Amino acid sequence: AVTAGQQFWVIVDGIGTGTGSYTLRIDTAPETYVLYYPEGFSSNKIREVVSVSNGGTETVTYSVTLRYNDGTETVVRSGSIAAGRRGGVTVSNGALSAAGVRKGVPYSIVIESSGPLGATLAHYDFDQSTGDSFTDAPSATWAFARVERNPGNVADALTIYNPNPFDVVVTLTAHTSSGTVVLTRTIAAERRGGWNISSTTALPVGTFGVTLTSAPADSADAASFVGIVAGLTHYDVARGGAYGVLGDPNGGSTVGAIPSLSYGAGVTSEV
């Protein structure tokens, strides 16, 4: 296996006493492609579907694995998708679920494949729907512009998946109107974790921004650290409405655009 920062040398044998120009090409395609979504949950009242598409020109084999908080896992689908086709798995469909799914136990979803795939999660709960696209890019930092703590009315959860084979320490920095609040948590190797915002009493009631930063629990693992994956699930239980999003892995931007805002009776828009 190759680790970050590892150096390789190419010895070029010239013709005579000189060396002409040459091109060096390196195939960097991984042996296994991986997609992540940090948040998943099954119960008799939840419907959850993972949709997978193959936009390439070759058949791709893949597996969908649920990684639970306690370190156990369940493979809910393994198979292949032909070029230009769609597949996936219904993880939970009310009382019916994919084989082996542990209801009532939170998990992250990991898709491993022999070639590039696209995937999205659709999750239906509280008579609302959430979900987002999977990501193939863990990051050491994730930013969320809006997190809300309003116990009894809003249910927000910041969920994190640690894809590393070692423990990581995650620091939550909440940017509130009265200053910052800093919390830390250790997430074990290849496990899901995070914060239930409503029950985190160290956070104020209201809305605030959050930045998550992460690092190996043991500094000796720094060279192999690939980052974490983090998402936010928001349910407005009192008024209705929900969404699920992955954070910004680049820490934000100095320029942004919003394509649509609505205003009128019965509509609440917020930037």
Tab-separated table of C-alpha atoms in Angstrom:
chain	number	residue	atom	x	y	z
A	1	ALA	CA	0.000	0.000	0.000
A	2	VAL	CA	1.115	3.556	-0.730
A	3	THR	CA	0.935	6.161	2.043
A	4	ALA	CA	0.592	9.931	1.748
A	5	GLY	CA	3.907	11.678	1.143
A	6	GLN	CA	5.709	8.532	0.013
A	7	GLN	CA	8.352	9.229	-2.666
A	8	PHE	CA	9.159	7.183	-5.759
A	9	TRP	CA	12.110	7.538	-8.114
A	10	VAL	CA	12.251	6.961	-11.872
A	11	ILE	CA	15.624	6.029	-13.376
A	12	VAL	CA	15.932	7.217	-16.986
A	13	ASP	CA	18.569	5.612	-19.184
A	14	GLY	CA	19.596	8.135	-21.827
A	15	ILE	CA	20.912	7.473	-25.324
A	16	GLY	CA	24.638	8.060	-25.499
A	17	THR	CA	25.602	10.968	-23.288
A	18	GLY	CA	22.294	12.800	-23.419
A	19	THR	CA	18.727	12.376	-22.218
A	20	GLY	CA	15.860	13.496	-24.420
A	21	SER	CA	12.434	14.652	-23.353
A	22	TYR	CA	9.961	12.084	-22.099
A	23	THR	CA	6.464	11.807	-20.623
A	24	LEU	CA	5.725	10.047	-17.350
A	25	ARG	CA	2.204	8.715	-16.966
A	26	ILE	CA	0.891	7.326	-13.651
A	27	ASP	CA	-2.325	5.350	-13.282
A	28	THR	CA	-3.850	6.604	-10.025
A	29	ALA	CA	-7.139	4.709	-10.188
A	30	PRO	CA	-7.745	3.004	-6.833
A	31	GLU	CA	-8.193	-0.727	-6.519
A	32	THR	CA	-11.504	-0.058	-4.796
A	33	TYR	CA	-13.724	3.000	-5.210
A	34	VAL	CA	-15.578	4.105	-2.062
A	35	LEU	CA	-18.648	6.313	-1.490
A	36	TYR	CA	-19.874	7.447	1.933
A	37	TYR	CA	-23.046	8.747	3.554
A	38	PRO	CA	-22.754	9.286	7.320
A	39	GLU	CA	-26.406	9.067	8.351
A	40	GLY	CA	-28.764	6.085	8.226
A	41	PHE	CA	-31.477	4.640	10.453
A	42	SER	CA	-34.147	1.944	10.114
A	43	SER	CA	-37.377	1.292	12.000
A	44	ASN	CA	-40.919	0.102	11.377
A	45	LYS	CA	-41.890	3.692	10.498
A	46	ILE	CA	-38.971	4.538	8.194
A	47	ARG	CA	-38.435	3.989	4.487
A	48	GLU	CA	-34.833	4.311	3.289
A	49	VAL	CA	-33.523	3.720	-0.232
A	50	VAL	CA	-29.991	3.841	-1.649
A	51	SER	CA	-29.964	4.455	-5.415
A	52	VAL	CA	-26.793	3.690	-7.390
A	53	SER	CA	-25.994	4.535	-11.017
A	54	ASN	CA	-23.219	3.504	-13.392
A	55	GLY	CA	-22.463	6.232	-15.910
A	56	GLY	CA	-19.367	4.461	-17.234
A	57	THR	CA	-18.772	2.102	-20.138
A	58	GLU	CA	-18.086	-1.104	-18.188
A	59	THR	CA	-19.983	-3.303	-15.736
A	60	VAL	CA	-19.108	-2.454	-12.109
A	61	THR	CA	-19.362	-4.785	-9.125
A	62	TYR	CA	-20.328	-3.183	-5.819
A	63	SER	CA	-21.436	-3.737	-2.238
A	64	VAL	CA	-23.504	-1.613	0.155
A	65	THR	CA	-22.490	-1.944	3.821
A	66	LEU	CA	-24.054	-0.469	6.957
A	67	ARG	CA	-21.450	0.434	9.602
A	68	TYR	CA	-23.016	0.754	13.063
A	69	ASN	CA	-22.016	2.816	16.108
A	70	ASP	CA	-20.888	-0.304	17.963
A	71	GLY	CA	-18.436	-1.456	15.290
A	72	THR	CA	-20.604	-4.161	13.716
A	73	GLU	CA	-21.642	-4.094	10.077
A	74	THR	CA	-24.239	-5.523	7.693
A	75	VAL	CA	-23.806	-5.991	3.936
A	76	VAL	CA	-27.261	-5.252	2.517
A	77	ARG	CA	-26.453	-5.593	-1.174
A	78	SER	CA	-23.679	-7.005	-3.343
A	79	GLY	CA	-23.844	-7.439	-7.083
A	80	SER	CA	-23.070	-5.653	-10.326
A	81	ILE	CA	-24.460	-2.794	-12.410
A	82	ALA	CA	-24.092	-2.783	-16.192
A	83	ALA	CA	-22.843	0.320	-17.989
A	84	GLY	CA	-25.509	3.010	-18.212
A	85	ARG	CA	-27.804	1.248	-15.750
A	86	ARG	CA	-29.250	1.970	-12.312
A	87	GLY	CA	-29.406	-0.238	-9.214
A	88	GLY	CA	-29.440	0.013	-5.453
A	89	VAL	CA	-31.201	-1.358	-2.413
A	90	THR	CA	-34.217	-0.626	-0.214
A	91	VAL	CA	-32.619	-0.697	3.226
A	92	SER	CA	-35.847	-0.152	5.155
A	93	ASN	CA	-39.467	-0.253	4.025
A	94	GLY	CA	-41.478	0.021	7.224
A	95	ALA	CA	-41.885	-3.418	8.726
A	96	LEU	CA	-39.853	-4.889	5.850
A	97	SER	CA	-36.081	-4.370	5.614
A	98	ALA	CA	-33.098	-5.757	3.770
A	99	ALA	CA	-31.729	-8.958	5.316
A	100	GLY	CA	-29.709	-8.388	8.485
A	101	VAL	CA	-30.611	-4.734	9.049
A	102	ARG	CA	-30.618	-3.864	12.770
A	103	LYS	CA	-33.591	-1.631	13.408
A	104	GLY	CA	-33.221	1.145	15.936
A	105	VAL	CA	-29.415	1.205	15.698
A	106	PRO	CA	-27.824	4.200	13.853
A	107	TYR	CA	-25.352	3.506	11.038
A	108	SER	CA	-23.352	5.043	8.220
A	109	ILE	CA	-23.571	3.695	4.665
A	110	VAL	CA	-20.470	2.719	2.680
A	111	ILE	CA	-20.469	1.673	-0.980
A	112	GLU	CA	-17.360	-0.109	-2.293
A	113	SER	CA	-17.027	-0.820	-6.022
A	114	SER	CA	-14.661	-1.881	-8.787
A	115	GLY	CA	-15.297	1.305	-10.770
A	116	PRO	CA	-16.775	4.805	-10.424
A	117	LEU	CA	-20.449	5.006	-9.381
A	118	GLY	CA	-22.891	7.700	-8.323
A	119	ALA	CA	-25.237	7.225	-5.370
A	120	THR	CA	-27.956	9.079	-3.451
A	121	LEU	CA	-29.872	8.392	-0.235
A	122	ALA	CA	-33.620	8.935	0.148
A	123	HIS	CA	-34.851	8.719	3.754
A	124	TYR	CA	-38.515	9.098	4.761
A	125	ASP	CA	-39.397	9.745	8.417
A	126	PHE	CA	-41.716	12.049	10.433
A	127	ASP	CA	-43.843	12.242	7.226
A	128	GLN	CA	-40.939	14.094	5.612
A	129	SER	CA	-38.052	13.204	3.306
A	130	THR	CA	-34.322	13.846	3.607
A	131	GLY	CA	-31.231	12.720	1.730
A	132	ASP	CA	-28.287	13.831	-0.356
A	133	SER	CA	-25.671	12.462	-2.718
A	134	PHE	CA	-22.916	10.224	-1.364
A	135	THR	CA	-19.360	11.587	-1.358
A	136	ASP	CA	-16.056	9.991	-2.271
A	137	ALA	CA	-13.992	12.692	-0.545
A	138	PRO	CA	-13.465	12.609	3.231
A	139	SER	CA	-12.082	15.828	4.703
A	140	ALA	CA	-10.443	16.905	7.944
A	141	THR	CA	-12.852	19.887	8.152
A	142	TRP	CA	-16.596	20.253	7.502
A	143	ALA	CA	-18.615	23.467	7.804
A	144	PHE	CA	-22.375	23.899	8.360
A	145	ALA	CA	-23.936	27.350	7.983
A	146	ARG	CA	-27.112	26.619	9.932
A	147	VAL	CA	-27.668	24.270	12.863
A	148	GLU	CA	-30.653	24.696	15.183
A	149	ARG	CA	-31.248	23.687	18.774
A	150	ASN	CA	-34.927	23.948	19.678
A	151	PRO	CA	-35.864	20.927	21.833
A	152	GLY	CA	-39.373	19.636	21.263
A	153	ASN	CA	-39.821	21.551	18.010
A	154	VAL	CA	-36.732	20.838	15.898
A	155	ALA	CA	-34.639	17.667	15.703
A	156	ASP	CA	-31.137	18.345	14.334
A	157	ALA	CA	-28.342	15.774	14.279
A	158	LEU	CA	-24.743	16.134	13.150
A	159	THR	CA	-23.560	12.689	12.080
A	160	ILE	CA	-19.970	11.657	11.390
A	161	TYR	CA	-18.377	8.606	9.832
A	162	ASN	CA	-14.741	7.765	10.521
A	163	PRO	CA	-13.355	5.797	7.532
A	164	ASN	CA	-9.888	5.450	9.076
A	165	PRO	CA	-8.621	2.188	10.628
A	166	PHE	CA	-7.858	4.123	13.841
A	167	ASP	CA	-9.704	6.414	16.262
A	168	VAL	CA	-10.116	10.113	15.490
A	169	VAL	CA	-10.876	13.116	17.710
A	170	VAL	CA	-13.543	15.443	16.326
A	171	THR	CA	-13.904	19.020	17.566
A	172	LEU	CA	-17.224	20.842	17.179
A	173	THR	CA	-16.976	24.635	17.209
A	174	ALA	CA	-20.361	26.369	17.357
A	175	HIS	CA	-20.363	29.988	16.170
A	176	THR	CA	-23.171	31.658	18.144
A	177	SER	CA	-24.306	35.269	18.500
A	178	SER	CA	-22.611	35.434	21.913
A	179	GLY	CA	-19.342	33.677	21.072
A	180	THR	CA	-18.069	30.175	20.424
A	181	VAL	CA	-18.769	26.850	22.114
A	182	VAL	CA	-16.219	24.048	21.690
A	183	LEU	CA	-16.960	20.350	22.207
A	184	THR	CA	-14.855	17.289	21.447
A	185	ARG	CA	-15.629	13.626	20.864
A	186	THR	CA	-13.609	10.536	19.929
A	187	ILE	CA	-15.018	8.323	17.167
A	188	ALA	CA	-13.655	4.816	16.866
A	189	ALA	CA	-12.224	3.328	13.683
A	190	GLU	CA	-14.754	2.748	10.884
A	191	ARG	CA	-17.678	3.762	13.080
A	192	ARG	CA	-20.468	6.303	13.068
A	193	GLY	CA	-20.834	8.988	15.720
A	194	GLY	CA	-21.828	12.602	16.187
A	195	TRP	CA	-24.076	14.909	18.194
A	196	ASN	CA	-27.810	14.940	18.829
A	197	ILE	CA	-28.152	18.716	18.913
A	198	SER	CA	-31.369	18.863	20.973
A	199	SER	CA	-29.882	16.818	23.821
A	200	THR	CA	-26.509	18.610	23.799
A	201	THR	CA	-27.155	21.055	26.635
A	202	ALA	CA	-23.762	22.746	26.251
A	203	LEU	CA	-25.127	24.326	23.063
A	204	PRO	CA	-27.459	27.334	23.290
A	205	VAL	CA	-31.081	27.333	22.173
A	206	GLY	CA	-31.271	29.005	18.773
A	207	THR	CA	-29.501	28.842	15.427
A	208	PHE	CA	-25.744	28.940	14.875
A	209	GLY	CA	-23.009	27.855	12.487
A	210	VAL	CA	-20.803	24.840	13.150
A	211	THR	CA	-17.308	23.861	12.061
A	212	LEU	CA	-16.105	20.296	12.589
A	213	THR	CA	-12.370	19.610	12.619
A	214	SER	CA	-10.723	16.231	13.060
A	215	ALA	CA	-7.364	14.609	13.689
A	216	PRO	CA	-6.049	11.149	14.628
A	217	ALA	CA	-6.285	10.325	18.310
A	218	ASP	CA	-2.698	9.077	18.030
A	219	SER	CA	-0.379	11.514	16.233
A	220	ALA	CA	1.597	8.543	14.918
A	221	ASP	CA	-1.325	7.940	12.513
A	222	ALA	CA	-1.161	11.437	11.000
A	223	ALA	CA	0.468	10.318	7.724
A	224	SER	CA	-2.355	7.841	7.055
A	225	PHE	CA	-5.255	10.089	8.103
A	226	VAL	CA	-7.792	10.610	5.282
A	227	GLY	CA	-10.357	12.752	7.115
A	228	ILE	CA	-13.982	12.133	8.094
A	229	VAL	CA	-17.409	12.474	6.452
A	230	ALA	CA	-20.056	14.647	8.126
A	231	GLY	CA	-23.685	15.517	7.464
A	232	LEU	CA	-26.624	17.335	9.039
A	233	THR	CA	-30.178	16.019	9.286
A	234	HIS	CA	-32.848	18.607	10.146
A	235	TYR	CA	-36.489	17.911	11.040
A	236	ASP	CA	-38.855	20.777	11.850
A	237	VAL	CA	-41.266	18.636	13.848
A	238	ALA	CA	-43.540	21.525	14.875
A	239	ARG	CA	-44.110	23.178	11.487
A	240	GLY	CA	-43.201	20.344	9.118
A	241	GLY	CA	-40.293	20.228	6.699
A	242	ALA	CA	-36.959	18.456	6.659
A	243	TYR	CA	-33.654	18.208	4.823
A	244	GLY	CA	-30.406	16.282	4.938
A	245	VAL	CA	-27.114	17.671	3.660
A	246	LEU	CA	-23.433	16.930	3.731
A	247	GLY	CA	-21.305	19.769	5.066
A	248	ASP	CA	-18.897	21.943	3.108
A	249	PRO	CA	-15.540	20.121	3.095
A	250	ASN	CA	-13.664	23.265	2.042
A	251	GLY	CA	-14.536	25.399	5.049
A	252	GLY	CA	-16.778	27.828	3.157
A	253	SER	CA	-16.271	30.399	0.411
A	254	THR	CA	-15.956	34.155	0.008
A	255	VAL	CA	-18.537	34.153	-2.825
A	256	GLY	CA	-21.847	32.290	-3.098
A	257	ALA	CA	-25.144	32.309	-4.995
A	258	ILE	CA	-28.658	31.163	-4.127
A	259	PRO	CA	-30.726	30.352	-7.256
A	260	SER	CA	-34.162	30.803	-5.689
A	261	LEU	CA	-35.853	32.494	-2.709
A	262	SER	CA	-39.598	32.543	-2.014
A	263	TYR	CA	-41.632	35.166	-0.199
A	264	GLY	CA	-45.294	35.229	0.680
A	265	ALA	CA	-48.014	33.991	2.999
A	266	GLY	CA	-47.105	30.637	4.544
A	267	VAL	CA	-43.497	30.868	3.326
A	268	THR	CA	-40.421	31.403	5.486
A	269	SER	CA	-37.105	32.018	3.719
A	270	GLU	CA	-33.804	32.464	5.487
A	271	VAL	CA	-30.218	33.067	4.311
